[in-house]
CSV table of C-alpha atoms in Angstrom, one decimal:
chain,number,residue,atom,x,y,z
A,409,MET,CA,181.5,366.4,54.1
A,410,ASN,CA,181.7,363.4,56.5
A,411,SER,CA,179.6,363.1,59.6
A,412,LYS,CA,182.4,364.1,62.0
A,413,ALA,CA,182.9,367.3,60.1
A,414,VAL,CA,179.2,368.0,60.2
A,415,VAL,CA,179.1,367.5,64.0
A,416,ARG,CA,182.1,369.8,64.4
A,417,LEU,CA,180.5,372.5,62.2
A,418,LYS,CA,177.2,372.3,64.1
A,419,ALA,CA,179.1,372.6,67.4
A,420,ALA,CA,181.1,375.6,66.2
A,421,ILE,CA,177.9,377.3,65.0
A,422,LEU,CA,176.1,376.7,68.3
A,423,CYS,CA,179.1,378.0,70.3
A,424,LEU,CA,179.4,381.1,68.1
A,425,LEU,CA,175.7,381.8,68.6
A,426,PHE,CA,176.1,381.3,72.4
A,427,ILE,CA,179.0,383.7,72.5
A,428,SER,CA,177.4,386.3,70.3
A,429,GLN,CA,174.4,386.4,72.6
A,430,HIS,CA,176.6,387.0,75.6
A,431,ILE,CA,178.9,389.5,74.0
A,432,LEU,CA,175.8,391.6,73.3
A,433,ALA,CA,174.2,390.9,76.7
A,434,GLU,CA,176.6,391.3,79.5
A,435,LEU,CA,178.0,393.6,82.1
A,436,VAL,CA,180.8,395.2,80.2
A,437,GLY,CA,182.6,396.6,83.2
A,438,ALA,CA,182.3,398.8,86.3
A,439,ILE,CA,184.1,401.6,88.0
A,440,LEU,CA,184.2,402.9,91.6
A,441,LEU,CA,184.3,406.7,91.8
A,442,PRO,CA,184.4,409.2,94.6
A,443,HIS,CA,181.9,411.9,95.0
A,444,GLY,CA,184.1,414.1,97.2
A,445,ASP,CA,184.6,417.7,96.1
A,446,PHE,CA,188.3,417.4,95.8
A,447,ALA,CA,188.1,414.6,93.2
A,448,TYR,CA,186.3,417.1,91.0
A,449,ASP,CA,188.3,420.2,91.8
A,450,PRO,CA,191.8,420.0,93.4
A,451,THR,CA,192.3,423.8,93.5
A,452,PHE,CA,190.8,424.5,96.9
A,453,PHE,CA,194.1,423.9,98.6
A,454,PRO,CA,197.4,425.9,98.4
A,455,LEU,CA,199.4,425.2,95.3
A,456,ASN,CA,202.3,423.2,96.9
A,457,SER,CA,200.4,421.7,99.8
A,458,THR,CA,200.1,418.0,100.5
A,459,GLU,CA,196.4,418.2,100.2
A,460,ARG,CA,196.7,419.8,96.7
A,461,GLY,CA,198.9,417.1,95.5
A,462,ALA,CA,196.7,414.3,96.9
A,463,SER,CA,193.6,416.0,95.3
A,464,LYS,CA,195.3,416.2,91.9
A,465,ARG,CA,196.1,412.5,92.1
A,466,ILE,CA,192.6,411.4,92.9
A,467,ALA,CA,191.1,413.8,90.4
A,468,TRP,CA,193.4,412.5,87.6
A,469,ALA,CA,192.8,408.9,88.5
A,470,SER,CA,189.0,409.4,88.6
A,471,ARG,CA,188.9,411.0,85.2
A,472,GLN,CA,191.1,408.3,83.7
A,473,THR,CA,188.9,405.7,85.2
A,474,GLY,CA,185.8,407.3,83.7
A,475,GLN,CA,187.4,407.7,80.3
A,476,TRP,CA,188.3,404.0,80.3
A,477,LEU,CA,184.7,403.0,81.0
A,478,ILE,CA,183.1,405.2,78.3
A,479,ASN,CA,185.8,405.0,75.6
A,480,GLU,CA,186.8,401.4,76.0
A,481,LYS,CA,183.6,399.7,77.1
A,482,ASN,CA,181.1,401.9,75.2
A,483,PRO,CA,178.1,401.2,77.4
A,484,ASP,CA,174.5,401.8,76.4
A,485,ILE,CA,173.3,401.9,80.0
A,486,ILE,CA,175.0,403.1,83.2
A,487,VAL,CA,173.6,401.8,86.4
A,488,LEU,CA,174.7,404.3,89.0
A,489,SER,CA,174.7,403.2,92.7
A,490,THR,CA,174.4,406.3,95.0
A,491,PRO,CA,174.4,406.4,98.8
A,492,HIS,CA,173.2,410.0,98.8
A,493,GLY,CA,170.2,410.0,96.6
A,494,ILE,CA,166.5,410.2,97.5
A,495,LYS,CA,166.3,407.5,100.1
A,496,LEU,CA,163.6,405.3,101.5
A,497,ASP,CA,163.8,403.9,105.1
A,498,ILE,CA,164.0,400.2,104.3
A,499,ASP,CA,163.9,399.6,100.6
A,500,PHE,CA,166.5,400.2,98.0
A,501,GLY,CA,165.1,402.7,95.4
A,502,ILE,CA,165.2,402.8,91.6
A,503,TYR,CA,164.4,406.3,90.1
A,504,MET,CA,161.4,406.1,87.9
A,505,SER,CA,161.7,408.9,85.4
A,506,ALA,CA,163.0,409.5,81.9
A,507,ARG,CA,165.2,412.4,83.0
A,508,GLY,CA,167.3,413.6,86.0
A,509,LYS,CA,168.5,417.1,86.7
A,510,GLY,CA,170.1,418.9,89.6
A,511,TYR,CA,173.2,420.7,90.9
A,512,ALA,CA,175.9,420.1,93.5
A,513,THR,CA,177.8,422.7,95.5
A,514,ILE,CA,181.6,422.2,95.3
A,515,GLY,CA,183.8,423.2,98.2
A,516,GLY,CA,181.6,422.4,101.2
A,517,ASP,CA,183.8,419.5,102.1
A,518,LEU,CA,186.3,422.0,103.4
A,519,HIS,CA,184.0,422.6,106.4
A,520,ASP,CA,185.6,426.1,106.6
A,521,ASN,CA,183.3,429.1,106.9
A,522,SER,CA,186.1,431.4,105.9
A,523,ALA,CA,186.1,429.7,102.5
A,524,SER,CA,182.4,430.2,101.7
A,525,ASN,CA,183.3,432.7,99.0
A,526,LYS,CA,185.0,429.9,97.1
A,527,LEU,CA,182.0,427.7,96.8
A,528,TYR,CA,180.3,427.2,93.5
A,529,ASN,CA,177.6,425.0,91.9
A,530,VAL,CA,177.9,422.6,89.0
A,531,SER,CA,174.8,421.3,87.3
A,532,LEU,CA,173.9,418.2,85.2
A,533,ALA,CA,170.9,416.9,83.3
A,534,ILE,CA,170.8,413.3,82.2
A,535,ASP,CA,168.6,410.9,80.3
A,536,MET,CA,167.4,407.9,82.2
A,537,ASP,CA,165.9,404.8,80.7
A,538,LEU,CA,162.4,404.5,82.3
A,539,ASP,CA,161.5,401.3,80.5
A,540,LEU,CA,164.6,399.5,81.7
A,541,SER,CA,164.2,400.9,85.2
A,542,LYS,CA,160.7,399.4,85.3
A,543,ASP,CA,162.0,396.1,83.9
A,544,LEU,CA,164.7,395.9,86.6
A,545,LEU,CA,162.2,396.7,89.3
A,546,SER,CA,159.9,393.9,88.1
A,547,VAL,CA,162.6,391.2,88.6
A,548,LEU,CA,163.2,392.4,92.2
A,549,HIS,CA,159.6,392.2,93.4
A,550,ASN,CA,160.6,389.7,96.1
A,551,GLU,CA,163.3,392.0,97.5
A,552,ASN,CA,163.2,395.2,99.5
A,553,VAL,CA,163.3,397.4,96.3
A,554,SER,CA,160.8,400.1,95.4
A,555,GLY,CA,160.4,402.6,92.6
A,556,ILE,CA,161.0,406.3,93.5
A,557,TYR,CA,158.9,408.7,91.4
A,558,SER,CA,159.0,412.4,90.7
A,559,TYR,CA,156.2,414.9,91.1
A,560,ASN,CA,154.7,413.9,87.7
A,561,ASP,CA,155.7,412.1,84.5
A,562,GLU,CA,157.1,415.3,83.0
A,563,MET,CA,159.3,416.4,85.9
A,564,PRO,CA,162.9,415.1,86.1
A,565,MET,CA,164.2,413.3,89.2
A,566,PRO,CA,166.3,415.6,91.4
A,567,LEU,CA,170.0,414.9,91.4
A,568,ASN,CA,172.7,416.0,93.9
A,569,TRP,CA,176.4,415.5,94.7
A,570,GLY,CA,176.2,411.7,95.1
A,571,GLU,CA,175.1,411.4,91.4
A,572,ILE,CA,176.4,414.5,89.8
A,573,ILE,CA,180.0,414.5,90.8
A,574,PRO,CA,180.9,411.0,89.7
A,575,LEU,CA,178.9,411.5,86.4
A,576,LEU,CA,180.8,414.7,85.8
A,577,LEU,CA,184.0,412.7,86.1
A,578,LEU,CA,183.1,410.8,83.0
A,579,PRO,CA,184.2,412.3,79.7
A,580,LYS,CA,181.9,414.9,78.1
A,581,GLU,CA,182.2,413.3,74.7
A,582,ASN,CA,180.3,410.2,73.6
A,583,ARG,CA,177.5,410.7,76.1
A,584,THR,CA,175.0,408.6,74.1
A,585,TYR,CA,174.2,406.2,77.1
A,586,LYS,CA,171.3,406.4,79.4
A,587,HIS,CA,171.1,405.9,83.1
A,588,ILE,CA,169.5,403.8,85.8
A,589,ILE,CA,169.8,405.4,89.3
A,590,TRP,CA,170.0,403.0,92.3
A,591,SER,CA,169.6,404.5,95.7
A,592,HIS,CA,170.6,402.9,99.0
A,593,PRO,CA,168.2,403.1,101.9
A,594,GLN,CA,168.4,405.2,105.1
A,595,ARG,CA,169.1,402.1,107.2
A,596,ARG,CA,172.6,401.8,105.7
A,597,TYR,CA,173.7,404.4,108.3
A,598,ASP,CA,173.1,402.1,111.2
A,599,SER,CA,172.9,398.6,109.7
A,600,SER,CA,175.2,398.3,106.7
A,601,PRO,CA,177.2,395.4,108.1
A,602,GLU,CA,174.0,393.5,108.6
A,603,MET,CA,172.9,394.2,105.0
A,604,VAL,CA,175.8,392.3,103.5
A,605,PRO,CA,173.9,389.0,102.8
A,606,GLU,CA,171.0,391.0,101.3
A,607,LEU,CA,173.3,393.1,99.2
A,608,MET,CA,175.1,390.1,97.8
A,609,ARG,CA,171.8,388.4,96.9
A,610,VAL,CA,170.3,391.5,95.3
A,611,GLY,CA,173.5,392.1,93.4
A,612,GLN,CA,173.4,388.7,91.9
A,613,THR,CA,169.8,389.3,90.8
A,614,VAL,CA,170.7,392.6,89.2
A,615,ALA,CA,173.6,390.9,87.4
A,616,ASN,CA,171.4,388.1,86.1
A,617,TRP,CA,169.0,390.7,84.8
A,618,ALA,CA,171.8,392.6,83.1
A,619,GLN,CA,173.0,389.5,81.4
A,620,SER,CA,169.5,388.9,80.0
A,621,ARG,CA,169.4,392.3,78.4
A,622,PRO,CA,170.7,393.1,74.8
A,623,GLU,CA,172.1,396.4,76.0
A,624,ARG,CA,175.7,396.9,77.0
A,625,ILE,CA,175.4,397.7,80.7
A,626,ALA,CA,178.1,399.2,82.9
A,627,VAL,CA,178.0,400.0,86.6
A,628,VAL,CA,179.3,403.1,88.4
A,629,VAL,CA,179.5,402.9,92.1
A,630,SER,CA,179.5,406.4,93.8
A,631,GLY,CA,181.0,406.3,97.2
A,632,ASP,CA,183.8,407.4,99.5
A,633,LEU,CA,185.9,405.4,102.0
A,634,SER,CA,186.3,406.0,105.7
A,635,HIS,CA,185.2,409.3,107.0
A,636,THR,CA,187.2,409.1,110.2
A,637,HIS,CA,190.7,409.9,109.2
A,638,ARG,CA,191.1,413.1,111.2
A,639,GLN,CA,190.0,414.3,114.6
A,640,THR,CA,189.2,417.7,113.2
A,641,GLY,CA,186.7,416.2,110.7
A,642,PRO,CA,183.0,416.2,111.4
A,643,TYR,CA,183.0,412.5,112.6
A,644,GLY,CA,186.3,412.6,114.6
A,645,TYR,CA,189.1,410.1,114.3
A,646,SER,CA,189.0,406.3,114.4
A,647,ASN,CA,191.9,403.8,114.2
A,648,ALA,CA,189.6,401.8,111.9
A,649,SER,CA,189.9,404.4,109.1
A,650,ALA,CA,193.2,403.4,107.5
A,651,PRO,CA,192.7,399.6,107.9
A,652,PHE,CA,189.2,400.0,106.3
A,653,ASP,CA,190.6,401.9,103.3
A,654,ASP,CA,193.4,399.3,102.9
A,655,ALA,CA,190.9,396.4,103.0
A,656,ILE,CA,188.7,398.0,100.3
A,657,GLY,CA,191.8,398.7,98.1
A,658,LYS,CA,192.9,395.1,98.5
A,659,TRP,CA,189.5,393.8,97.5
A,660,ALA,CA,189.2,396.1,94.5
A,661,ALA,CA,192.6,395.0,93.2
A,662,ASN,CA,191.5,391.3,93.2
A,663,PRO,CA,187.9,390.9,94.1
A,664,ILE,CA,187.8,387.1,93.8
A,665,LYS,CA,191.0,386.3,95.7
A,666,HIS,CA,190.4,389.0,98.4
A,667,ALA,CA,186.7,388.9,98.8
A,668,ASN,CA,187.0,388.5,102.5
A,669,SER,CA,188.8,391.9,102.7
A,670,LEU,CA,185.4,393.4,101.8
A,671,ILE,CA,182.8,391.1,103.3
A,672,ARG,CA,184.7,390.3,106.5
A,673,THR,CA,187.4,392.8,107.3
A,674,ALA,CA,185.7,396.0,105.9
A,675,LYS,CA,182.4,394.8,107.3
A,676,ARG,CA,183.9,394.5,110.8
A,677,LEU,CA,185.4,398.0,110.6
A,678,GLN,CA,182.5,399.8,108.8
A,679,GLN,CA,180.7,401.1,111.8
A,680,ARG,CA,183.8,403.0,113.0
A,681,ALA,CA,185.1,403.8,109.6
A,682,MET,CA,181.7,405.3,108.5
A,683,SER,CA,182.2,404.7,104.7
A,684,CYS,CA,179.2,405.9,102.6
A,685,GLY,CA,180.5,403.6,99.7
A,686,PHE,CA,180.4,400.3,101.6
A,687,THR,CA,176.9,399.2,100.6
A,688,GLY,CA,177.6,400.0,97.0
A,689,TYR,CA,180.8,398.1,97.0
A,690,VAL,CA,179.1,395.0,98.4
A,691,LEU,CA,176.2,395.3,95.9
A,692,TRP,CA,178.8,395.3,93.1
A,693,HIS,CA,180.6,392.3,94.7
A,694,GLY,CA,177.3,390.4,94.6
A,695,MET,CA,177.1,391.2,90.9
A,696,ILE,CA,180.7,390.0,90.4
A,697,MET,CA,179.9,386.7,92.1
A,698,SER,CA,176.8,385.9,90.0
A,699,PRO,CA,177.3,382.7,88.1
A,700,THR,CA,176.2,384.6,84.9
A,701,THR,CA,179.0,387.2,85.2
A,702,ARG,CA,182.3,386.8,83.4
A,703,GLN,CA,185.2,386.8,85.9
A,704,MET,CA,186.2,390.3,86.7
A,705,THR,CA,189.7,391.6,87.3
A,706,GLY,CA,190.2,394.8,89.2
A,707,THR,CA,192.7,397.7,88.9
A,708,VAL,CA,193.0,400.4,91.7
A,709,MET,CA,193.9,403.7,90.1
A,710,ALA,CA,194.1,405.7,93.4
A,711,ASN,CA,193.3,405.0,97.1
A,712,LEU,CA,194.0,408.0,99.4
A,713,ASN,CA,192.6,410.5,101.7
A,714,VAL,CA,192.9,414.3,101.1
A,715,THR,CA,191.2,415.4,104.3
A,716,TYR,CA,189.0,413.5,106.8
A,717,TYR,CA,187.6,410.9,104.3
A,718,GLY,CA,189.3,408.5,101.9
A,719,MET,CA,188.6,408.3,98.2
A,720,LEU,CA,189.0,405.4,95.7
A,721,ALA,CA,189.1,405.2,92.0
A,722,ALA,CA,189.0,401.6,90.6
A,723,ARG,CA,187.9,399.8,87.5
A,724,PHE,CA,186.7,396.2,86.8
A,725,GLU,CA,186.8,394.5,83.5
A,726,THR,CA,186.0,391.0,82.3
A,727,ASN,CA,188.7,388.5,81.9
A,728,GLU,CA,188.3,387.2,78.3
A,729,THR,CA,190.1,383.9,78.9
A,730,THR,CA,188.7,382.8,82.3
A,731,THR,CA,185.0,382.5,83.3
A,732,VAL,CA,183.0,381.6,86.3
A,733,SER,CA,180.0,380.3,84.4
A,734,GLY,CA,181.3,377.5,82.3
A,735,ARG,CA,181.6,379.5,79.1
A,736,GLY,CA,185.3,378.7,78.9
A,737,LEU,CA,184.3,375.2,77.8
A,738,CYS,CA,182.6,376.5,74.7
A,739,GLU,CA,185.5,378.9,74.0
A,740,ARG,CA,187.9,376.0,74.1
A,741,THR,CA,185.7,374.0,71.8
A,742,ILE,CA,185.9,376.7,69.2
A,743,GLU,CA,189.6,377.1,69.7
A,744,VAL,CA,190.1,373.4,68.9
A,745,GLU,CA,187.9,373.6,65.8
A,746,LEU,CA,189.8,376.7,64.4
A,747,CYS,CA,193.2,375.2,64.9
């Protein structure tokens, strides 16, 4: 074997080792899921009503999105971002427990006292990865991030609709993964536009941590869009509602090209649109923009409002041929060697 062939062989081996490490250790994908009642159960509305049809579309799209993540990406860990978990005033929270358990009441989003007999509860118990949660917290010691603990080491962390509904939209089969629960702080209600730079920075740190781990890590962002689509809703009507939902949909379809739809347009509209998902979307965008993350392409499965709030189901997957971290150079080197 001549010296040129030896050099080529060494280069190919090094590149294969590099790629094998990052195939094992990477963000394998992400999904955005609603936690509204009607995404879980469309049957609260009359059979042929507009609301029933819209509910069926978002419910189908949400479950299809969940199936894609679990069946196609096969994650070991799901990092769930929730805006309605146990919250701290200032800090983001990471649940510190090996288990989570709770129930959610389905049907309350109708805000109709005459329908109280239709309400029912759904329950869920999950395994959480306490060691990984501690490890993630340790790399965020310079940020506004704290652990949130249960009553004692044996008690599961309480879960409610912000966690339970999106997790129940995932397929019941193949639930071999564990969870990390990320809770957004109380200040998001009044200050979420001002939180954008912080969310971007923290998201990049979380992505860098995920890329350093050997587990296959996926992200599920629990959140709904504008809550001001109807005057009869609990938050009234705002003309920011439809433009906000459109901006989020545009970003989710192409997060690199249309980043400004999220971090400028939606940011400007957020205070009037009152989306509970906004901070989770920006956190995920920060993860996308990390130099260690393979370039993500987005697909919007559904973007619509059934009643006063909008709901979005979308998925993000890595582009295997284009990268934002220079890995494409190594891939091209191997391609030349194999030809």
